[in-house]
PDB file of C-alpha atoms in Angstrom:
ATOM      1  CA  MET A  12      29.080  16.222  43.201  1.00  0.00           C
ATOM      2  CA  LEU A  13      26.845  16.743  40.285  1.00  0.00           C
ATOM      3  CA  ASP A  14      27.491  14.687  36.899  1.00  0.00           C
ATOM      4  CA  VAL A  15      26.878  17.799  35.122  1.00  0.00           C
ATOM      5  CA  THR A  16      25.705  21.621  35.881  1.00  0.00           C
ATOM      6  CA  VAL A  17      24.933  24.509  33.673  1.00  0.00           C
ATOM      7  CA  ILE A  18      26.787  27.812  34.075  1.00  0.00           C
ATOM      8  CA  GLU A  19      24.624  30.801  33.359  1.00  0.00           C
ATOM      9  CA  ASP A  20      26.558  33.883  35.025  1.00  0.00           C
ATOM     10  CA  PRO A  21      28.491  35.382  32.524  1.00  0.00           C
ATOM     11  CA  ALA A  22      31.556  35.885  35.081  1.00  0.00           C
ATOM     12  CA  ALA A  23      31.435  32.047  36.013  1.00  0.00           C
ATOM     13  CA  ALA A  24      31.563  31.113  32.187  1.00  0.00           C
ATOM     14  CA  ALA A  25      34.354  33.508  31.695  1.00  0.00           C
ATOM     15  CA  VAL A  26      36.444  32.099  34.867  1.00  0.00           C
ATOM     16  CA  SER A  27      35.586  28.251  33.415  1.00  0.00           C
ATOM     17  CA  LEU A  28      36.944  29.194  30.056  1.00  0.00           C
ATOM     18  CA  ASP A  29      40.855  29.918  31.363  1.00  0.00           C
ATOM     19  CA  PRO A  30      42.367  27.027  30.848  1.00  0.00           C
ATOM     20  CA  ILE A  31      44.538  26.720  33.359  1.00  0.00           C
ATOM     21  CA  ARG A  32      41.268  27.013  35.687  1.00  0.00           C
ATOM     22  CA  GLY A  33      39.837  24.395  33.180  1.00  0.00           C
ATOM     23  CA  ARG A  34      42.675  22.315  34.248  1.00  0.00           C
ATOM     24  CA  LEU A  35      42.089  22.599  37.665  1.00  0.00           C
ATOM     25  CA  LEU A  36      38.176  21.784  37.476  1.00  0.00           C
ATOM     26  CA  ALA A  37      39.051  18.395  35.473  1.00  0.00           C
ATOM     27  CA  GLU A  38      41.864  17.700  38.272  1.00  0.00           C
ATOM     28  CA  LEU A  39      39.395  18.163  40.989  1.00  0.00           C
ATOM     29  CA  ALA A  40      36.774  16.319  39.346  1.00  0.00           C
ATOM     30  CA  ALA A  41      38.314  13.596  40.018  1.00  0.00           C
ATOM     31  CA  GLY A  42      38.850  14.156  43.770  1.00  0.00           C
ATOM     32  CA  PRO A  43      39.399  16.667  46.530  1.00  0.00           C
ATOM     33  CA  ALA A  44      43.060  18.086  46.487  1.00  0.00           C
ATOM     34  CA  SER A  45      44.966  21.120  48.172  1.00  0.00           C
ATOM     35  CA  ALA A  46      46.465  24.191  46.284  1.00  0.00           C
ATOM     36  CA  ALA A  47      50.075  22.177  47.387  1.00  0.00           C
ATOM     37  CA  MET A  48      48.833  19.024  45.452  1.00  0.00           C
ATOM     38  CA  LEU A  49      47.579  20.533  42.616  1.00  0.00           C
ATOM     39  CA  ALA A  50      50.673  22.736  42.127  1.00  0.00           C
ATOM     40  CA  GLY A  51      52.776  19.836  41.069  1.00  0.00           C
ATOM     41  CA  LYS A  52      49.889  18.682  38.513  1.00  0.00           C
ATOM     42  CA  VAL A  53      49.655  21.705  36.846  1.00  0.00           C
ATOM     43  CA  GLY A  54      53.260  23.079  36.885  1.00  0.00           C
ATOM     44  CA  LEU A  55      52.374  26.210  38.702  1.00  0.00           C
ATOM     45  CA  PRO A  56      53.313  27.830  42.200  1.00  0.00           C
ATOM     46  CA  ARG A  57      51.305  27.310  45.080  1.00  0.00           C
ATOM     47  CA  GLN A  58      50.094  30.562  45.706  1.00  0.00           C
ATOM     48  CA  LYS A  59      49.306  30.794  41.572  1.00  0.00           C
ATOM     49  CA  VAL A  60      47.370  27.788  42.185  1.00  0.00           C
ATOM     50  CA  ASN A  61      45.360  29.328  45.130  1.00  0.00           C
ATOM     51  CA  TYR A  62      44.794  32.238  43.021  1.00  0.00           C
ATOM     52  CA  HIS A  63      42.907  30.547  40.589  1.00  0.00           C
ATOM     53  CA  LEU A  64      40.608  28.430  42.867  1.00  0.00           C
ATOM     54  CA  LYS A  65      39.580  31.323  45.049  1.00  0.00           C
ATOM     55  CA  ALA A  66      38.442  32.808  41.736  1.00  0.00           C
ATOM     56  CA  LEU A  67      36.491  29.542  40.743  1.00  0.00           C
ATOM     57  CA  GLU A  68      35.118  28.952  44.726  1.00  0.00           C
ATOM     58  CA  ARG A  69      33.801  32.687  44.141  1.00  0.00           C
ATOM     59  CA  HIS A  70      31.545  31.393  41.312  1.00  0.00           C
ATOM     60  CA  GLY A  71      30.469  28.105  42.546  1.00  0.00           C
ATOM     61  CA  LEU A  72      32.611  25.753  40.421  1.00  0.00           C
ATOM     62  CA  VAL A  73      34.956  24.514  43.489  1.00  0.00           C
ATOM     63  CA  GLU A  74      33.461  23.799  47.026  1.00  0.00           C
ATOM     64  CA  LEU A  75      35.625  23.583  50.174  1.00  0.00           C
ATOM     65  CA  ALA A  76      35.532  19.483  50.621  1.00  0.00           C
ATOM     66  CA  GLY A  77      37.554  19.668  54.164  1.00  0.00           C
ATOM     67  CA  GLU A  78      40.668  20.416  55.611  1.00  0.00           C
ATOM     68  CA  ARG A  79      43.715  19.066  57.134  1.00  0.00           C
ATOM     69  CA  ARG A  80      46.768  19.654  58.957  1.00  0.00           C
ATOM     70  CA  LYS A  81      50.116  19.280  57.374  1.00  0.00           C
ATOM     71  CA  GLY A  82      52.398  20.616  59.941  1.00  0.00           C
ATOM     72  CA  ASN A  83      51.635  23.946  61.167  1.00  0.00           C
ATOM     73  CA  VAL A  84      49.724  24.958  57.923  1.00  0.00           C
ATOM     74  CA  THR A  85      46.105  23.876  57.849  1.00  0.00           C
ATOM     75  CA  GLU A  86      45.240  23.049  54.112  1.00  0.00           C
ATOM     76  CA  ARG A  87      41.987  23.614  52.657  1.00  0.00           C
ATOM     77  CA  LEU A  88      40.937  20.508  50.107  1.00  0.00           C
ATOM     78  CA  MET A  89      38.985  21.735  47.152  1.00  0.00           C
ATOM     79  CA  ARG A  90      36.384  19.819  44.903  1.00  0.00           C
ATOM     80  CA  ALA A  91      34.470  20.331  41.893  1.00  0.00           C
ATOM     81  CA  THR A  92      30.956  21.196  41.837  1.00  0.00           C
ATOM     82  CA  ALA A  93      30.446  18.884  39.447  1.00  0.00           C
ATOM     83  CA  ALA A  94      32.162  16.555  36.905  1.00  0.00           C
ATOM     84  CA  SER A  95      31.304  18.712  34.033  1.00  0.00           C
ATOM     85  CA  TYR A  96      30.018  22.009  32.782  1.00  0.00           C
ATOM     86  CA  VAL A  97      27.682  23.155  30.139  1.00  0.00           C
ATOM     87  CA  ILE A  98      27.545  26.736  29.430  1.00  0.00           C
ATOM     88  CA  SER A  99      23.981  28.376  29.167  1.00  0.00           C
ATOM     89  CA  PRO A 100      23.458  30.809  26.069  1.00  0.00           C
ATOM     90  CA  LEU A 101      22.476  33.022  29.038  1.00  0.00           C
ATOM     91  CA  ALA A 102      25.926  33.802  29.510  1.00  0.00           C
ATOM     92  CA  LEU A 103      25.444  35.568  26.287  1.00  0.00           C
ATOM     93  CA  ALA A 104      22.113  36.729  26.639  1.00  0.00           C
ATOM     94  CA  ALA A 105      22.109  39.705  23.870  1.00  0.00           C
ATOM     95  CA  VAL A 106      23.444  37.315  21.103  1.00  0.00           C
ATOM     96  CA  GLN A 107      21.816  33.969  21.905  1.00  0.00           C
ATOM     97  CA  PRO A 108      20.184  32.145  19.269  1.00  0.00           C
ATOM     98  CA  ASP A 109      16.801  32.569  18.862  1.00  0.00           C
ATOM     99  CA  PRO A 110      15.397  29.704  16.746  1.00  0.00           C
ATOM    100  CA  ASP A 111      11.993  31.513  16.520  1.00  0.00           C
ATOM    101  CA  ARG A 112      13.852  34.191  14.368  1.00  0.00           C
ATOM    102  CA  PHE A 113      13.546  31.703  11.357  1.00  0.00           C
ATOM    103  CA  ARG A 114      12.146  28.202  11.138  1.00  0.00           C
ATOM    104  CA  ASP A 115      14.055  25.954   8.149  1.00  0.00           C
ATOM    105  CA  GLN A 116      13.652  22.104   9.663  1.00  0.00           C
ATOM    106  CA  LEU A 117      16.363  21.420   7.012  1.00  0.00           C
ATOM    107  CA  SER A 118      18.888  23.702   8.220  1.00  0.00           C
ATOM    108  CA  ALA A 119      21.589  22.557  10.731  1.00  0.00           C
ATOM    109  CA  ARG A 120      22.254  26.334  12.061  1.00  0.00           C
ATOM    110  CA  TRP A 121      18.467  26.286  13.153  1.00  0.00           C
ATOM    111  CA  LEU A 122      19.336  22.896  14.629  1.00  0.00           C
ATOM    112  CA  LEU A 123      22.077  24.401  16.647  1.00  0.00           C
ATOM    113  CA  ALA A 124      19.527  27.141  17.591  1.00  0.00           C
ATOM    114  CA  VAL A 125      16.804  24.882  18.761  1.00  0.00           C
ATOM    115  CA  GLY A 126      19.485  22.792  20.759  1.00  0.00           C
ATOM    116  CA  ALA A 127      20.670  26.256  22.502  1.00  0.00           C
ATOM    117  CA  ARG A 128      17.782  26.663  23.736  1.00  0.00           C
ATOM    118  CA  LEU A 129      17.005  23.584  24.908  1.00  0.00           C
ATOM    119  CA  VAL A 130      20.305  23.837  27.216  1.00  0.00           C
ATOM    120  CA  ARG A 131      19.133  26.998  27.906  1.00  0.00           C
ATOM    121  CA  ASP A 132      15.930  26.183  29.297  1.00  0.00           C
ATOM    122  CA  VAL A 133      16.441  22.571  30.935  1.00  0.00           C
ATOM    123  CA  GLY A 134      19.390  24.672  32.469  1.00  0.00           C
ATOM    124  CA  THR A 135      16.968  27.292  33.816  1.00  0.00           C
ATOM    125  CA  LEU A 136      14.137  24.537  35.139  1.00  0.00           C
ATOM    126  CA  ILE A 137      17.464  22.905  36.983  1.00  0.00           C
ATOM    127  CA  THR A 138      18.373  25.815  38.796  1.00  0.00           C
ATOM    128  CA  GLY A 139      14.541  26.898  39.671  1.00  0.00           C
ATOM    129  CA  ALA A 140      14.062  23.107  40.618  1.00  0.00           C
ATOM    130  CA  THR A 141      17.091  23.171  43.098  1.00  0.00           C
ATOM    131  CA  ARG A 142      16.209  26.223  44.549  1.00  0.00           C
ATOM    132  CA  ALA A 143      12.788  25.161  45.198  1.00  0.00           C
ATOM    133  CA  ARG A 144      14.232  22.030  46.688  1.00  0.00           C
ATOM    134  CA  LYS A 145      11.896  19.852  44.160  1.00  0.00           C
ATOM    135  CA  ARG A 146      12.418  16.799  41.699  1.00  0.00           C
ATOM    136  CA  LEU A 147      12.667  17.928  38.105  1.00  0.00           C
ATOM    137  CA  ALA A 148      10.694  15.037  35.972  1.00  0.00           C
ATOM    138  CA  THR A 149      12.267  14.770  32.530  1.00  0.00           C
ATOM    139  CA  PHE A 150      12.344  12.050  29.758  1.00  0.00           C
ATOM    140  CA  ALA A 151      15.146  11.954  27.227  1.00  0.00           C
ATOM    141  CA  LEU A 152      15.088   9.497  24.020  1.00  0.00           C
ATOM    142  CA  ASP A 153      18.151   8.956  22.227  1.00  0.00           C
ATOM    143  CA  GLY A 154      19.289   6.050  19.706  1.00  0.00           C
ATOM    144  CA  GLU A 155      21.182   6.002  16.393  1.00  0.00           C
ATOM    145  CA  VAL A 156      20.473   4.515  13.013  1.00  0.00           C
ATOM    146  CA  ARG A 157      22.206   3.870  10.076  1.00  0.00           C
ATOM    147  CA  PHE A 158      20.238   4.700   6.937  1.00  0.00           C
ATOM    148  CA  ALA A 159      20.995   2.519   3.666  1.00  0.00           C
ATOM    149  CA  SER A 160      20.095   5.597   1.820  1.00  0.00           C
ATOM    150  CA  ALA A 161      19.352   9.089   1.614  1.00  0.00           C
ATOM    151  CA  ALA A 162      15.543   7.963   0.086  1.00  0.00           C
ATOM    152  CA  ASP A 163      15.265   5.970   3.410  1.00  0.00           C
ATOM    153  CA  ARG A 164      16.549   8.773   5.794  1.00  0.00           C
ATOM    154  CA  ALA A 165      14.040  11.322   3.758  1.00  0.00           C
ATOM    155  CA  ALA A 166      11.199   8.423   4.064  1.00  0.00           C
ATOM    156  CA  PHE A 167      11.985   8.143   7.844  1.00  0.00           C
ATOM    157  CA  ILE A 168      12.257  11.818   8.793  1.00  0.00           C
ATOM    158  CA  GLU A 169       8.605  11.710   6.647  1.00  0.00           C
ATOM    159  CA  GLU A 170       7.270   9.075   8.676  1.00  0.00           C
ATOM    160  CA  LEU A 171       8.525  10.145  12.005  1.00  0.00           C
ATOM    161  CA  THR A 172       6.987  13.523  11.743  1.00  0.00           C
ATOM    162  CA  ALA A 173       3.420  11.775  10.839  1.00  0.00           C
ATOM    163  CA  GLY A 174       3.533   9.641  14.016  1.00  0.00           C
ATOM    164  CA  VAL A 175       4.857  12.865  16.540  1.00  0.00           C
ATOM    165  CA  SER A 176       2.371  15.135  14.679  1.00  0.00           C
ATOM    166  CA  ALA A 177      -0.493  12.790  15.230  1.00  0.00           C
ATOM    167  CA  LEU A 178       0.598  12.208  19.336  1.00  0.00           C
ATOM    168  CA  VAL A 179       0.509  15.835  19.553  1.00  0.00           C
ATOM    169  CA  ARG A 180      -3.211  16.032  17.974  1.00  0.00           C
ATOM    170  CA  LYS A 181      -4.221  13.249  20.091  1.00  0.00           C
ATOM    171  CA  TYR A 182      -2.542  14.712  23.650  1.00  0.00           C
ATOM    172  CA  ASP A 183      -2.547  18.086  23.020  1.00  0.00           C
ATOM    173  CA  SER A 184      -5.174  19.912  25.662  1.00  0.00           C
ATOM    174  CA  PRO A 185      -4.403  23.804  25.247  1.00  0.00           C
ATOM    175  CA  GLU A 186      -7.681  24.262  27.282  1.00  0.00           C
ATOM    176  CA  ALA A 187      -7.509  21.957  30.047  1.00  0.00           C
ATOM    177  CA  GLU A 188      -7.450  23.279  33.457  1.00  0.00           C
ATOM    178  CA  GLY A 189      -4.409  23.231  35.382  1.00  0.00           C
ATOM    179  CA  GLY A 190      -2.860  21.527  32.684  1.00  0.00           C
ATOM    180  CA  ARG A 191       1.123  21.959  32.067  1.00  0.00           C
ATOM    181  CA  GLY A 192       2.939  22.828  28.943  1.00  0.00           C
ATOM    182  CA  HIS A 193       5.599  21.202  27.393  1.00  0.00           C
ATOM    183  CA  ARG A 194       8.487  21.131  24.646  1.00  0.00           C
ATOM    184  CA  ILE A 195       9.484  18.253  22.533  1.00  0.00           C
ATOM    185  CA  VAL A 196      12.571  18.613  20.546  1.00  0.00           C
ATOM    186  CA  VAL A 197      13.283  15.571  17.788  1.00  0.00           C
ATOM    187  CA  ALA A 198      16.027  15.798  15.871  1.00  0.00           C
ATOM    188  CA  VAL A 199      18.059  13.697  12.915  1.00  0.00           C
ATOM    189  CA  HIS A 200      21.756  14.828  12.273  1.00  0.00           C
ATOM    190  CA  PRO A 201      24.534  12.420  10.905  1.00  0.00           C
ATOM    191  CA  THR A 202      26.501  10.986  13.609  1.00  0.00           C
ATOM    192  CA  VAL A 203      29.910  12.647  14.198  1.00  0.00           C
ATOM    193  CA  LYS A 204      32.881  10.283  14.137  1.00  0.00           C
ATOM    194  CA  SER A 205      35.079   9.871  17.004  1.00  0.00           C
ATOM    195  CA  PRO A 206      38.886   9.869  16.743  1.00  0.00           C
ATOM    196  CA  VAL A 207      39.074   5.734  17.223  1.00  0.00           C
ATOM    197  CA  ASP A 208      36.730   5.322  14.487  1.00  0.00           C
ATOM    198  CA  GLU A 209      37.357   4.201  10.751  1.00  0.00           C
ATOM    199  CA  PRO A 210      38.339   7.134   8.638  1.00  0.00           C
ATOM    200  CA  SER A 211      34.888   8.571   6.803  1.00  0.00           C
ATOM    201  CA  SER A 212      34.561   8.353   2.892  1.00  0.00           C
ATOM    202  CA  SER A 213      33.286  11.971   3.652  1.00  0.00           C
ATOM    203  CA  ALA A 214      35.612  14.522   3.457  1.00  0.00           C
ATOM    204  CA  THR A 215      33.666  16.312   6.277  1.00  0.00           C
ATOM    205  CA  GLY A 216      34.676  13.587   8.851  1.00  0.00           C
ATOM    206  CA  VAL A 217      31.262  12.888   9.628  1.00  0.00           C
ATOM    207  CA  ALA A 218      29.501   9.480   9.094  1.00  0.00           C
ATOM    208  CA  GLU A 219      26.426   8.670   6.953  1.00  0.00           C
ATOM    209  CA  GLY A 220      24.396   7.354   9.943  1.00  0.00           C
ATOM    210  CA  ALA A 221      22.250   9.447  11.786  1.00  0.00           C
ATOM    211  CA  ALA A 222      21.123   9.884  15.030  1.00  0.00           C
ATOM    212  CA  ALA A 223      17.381  10.309  16.089  1.00  0.00           C
ATOM    213  CA  THR A 224      16.953  12.719  19.241  1.00  0.00           C
ATOM    214  CA  GLY A 225      13.510  13.506  21.299  1.00  0.00           C
ATOM    215  CA  ILE A 226      13.281  15.005  24.333  1.00  0.00           C
ATOM    216  CA  ALA A 227      10.187  15.804  26.094  1.00  0.00           C
ATOM    217  CA  GLU A 228      10.727  18.610  29.219  1.00  0.00           C
ATOM    218  CA  ILE A 229       8.077  17.523  31.951  1.00  0.00           C
ATOM    219  CA  ALA A 230       8.316  20.851  34.062  1.00  0.00           C
ATOM    220  CA  ASP A 231       7.141  24.091  33.696  1.00  0.00           C
ATOM    221  CA  SER A 232       9.226  27.013  33.327  1.00  0.00           C
ATOM    222  CA  THR A 233       9.563  27.834  37.097  1.00  0.00           C
ATOM    223  CA  GLY A 234      10.929  24.244  37.659  1.00  0.00           C
ATOM    224  CA  SER A 235       8.258  23.548  40.539  1.00  0.00           C
ATOM    225  CA  THR A 236       7.022  20.161  40.333  1.00  0.00           C
ATOM    226  CA  GLY A 237       6.351  17.500  42.715  1.00  0.00           C
ATOM    227  CA  SER A 238       6.577  14.935  40.051  1.00  0.00           C
ATOM    228  CA  THR A 239       9.547  12.575  40.485  1.00  0.00           C
ATOM    229  CA  GLY A 240      12.732  12.800  37.849  1.00  0.00           C
ATOM    230  CA  SER A 241      12.816  10.067  35.366  1.00  0.00           C
ATOM    231  CA  THR A 242      14.990   9.576  32.695  1.00  0.00           C
ATOM    232  CA  GLY A 243      14.529   6.685  29.597  1.00  0.00           C
ATOM    233  CA  SER A 244      16.396   5.593  26.601  1.00  0.00           C
ATOM    234  CA  THR A 245      16.541   3.355  23.918  1.00  0.00           C
ATOM    235  CA  ASP A 246      18.890   2.050  21.171  1.00  0.00           C
ATOM    236  CA  ILE A 247      17.383   1.742  17.754  1.00  0.00           C
ATOM    237  CA  ALA A 248      19.007  -0.869  15.979  1.00  0.00           C
ATOM    238  CA  ASP A 249      20.855  -0.678  12.718  1.00  0.00           C
ATOM    239  CA  VAL A 250      19.232  -1.172   9.526  1.00  0.00           C
ATOM    240  CA  GLN A 251      22.464  -2.288   7.919  1.00  0.00           C
ATOM    241  CA  GLU A 252      25.290  -3.868   9.425  1.00  0.00           C
TER     242      GLU A 252
END
């Protein structure tokens, strides 16, 4: 079972968004089960559960894990194809966000559009690499920092921009024969409070800290790369207790 997979097909997205089918996916992510076993957990007749399972199976969201005999009946044991699912903007291709339509580095909505493109592009790369039976080399840097003030946050962003820009200038080789283009995404946003955290002083419930994320997609748009995959992460220490 995959840890996470992307849903690109609109019909598969619609199937996954059904509340009952979502519950079945959650149950099957925990382990294989038959329609009869699931019926008691979700409070539906076995026939109804079977109907939903067939819909999920048609779209590749669940798969056959095995069969077992129970009396005169052979039960099909199904399992989820992934522990979690992400719906790609391709599922709403006609209205998917386009960060190139406008560029405002201080706009949260532009950041959302960039994030949507990231989901779409990485999902496409994964799909291509899977079909080509190739490894997809990627790297992600994720951390969190608590700024003492808005001025510190502004200074951090200024230094971050200068540092990344310098690295881009140093390593960018647009004329290199056989070179491969990569997209780099760096984002800074307030940390979202979890339900168990202490109430935030902000009326929006958003913490005053900020998360800094840098992601480099290390594969071309075809998803065909012979490199081995790699993932890295680091923690950025709090600047204030």
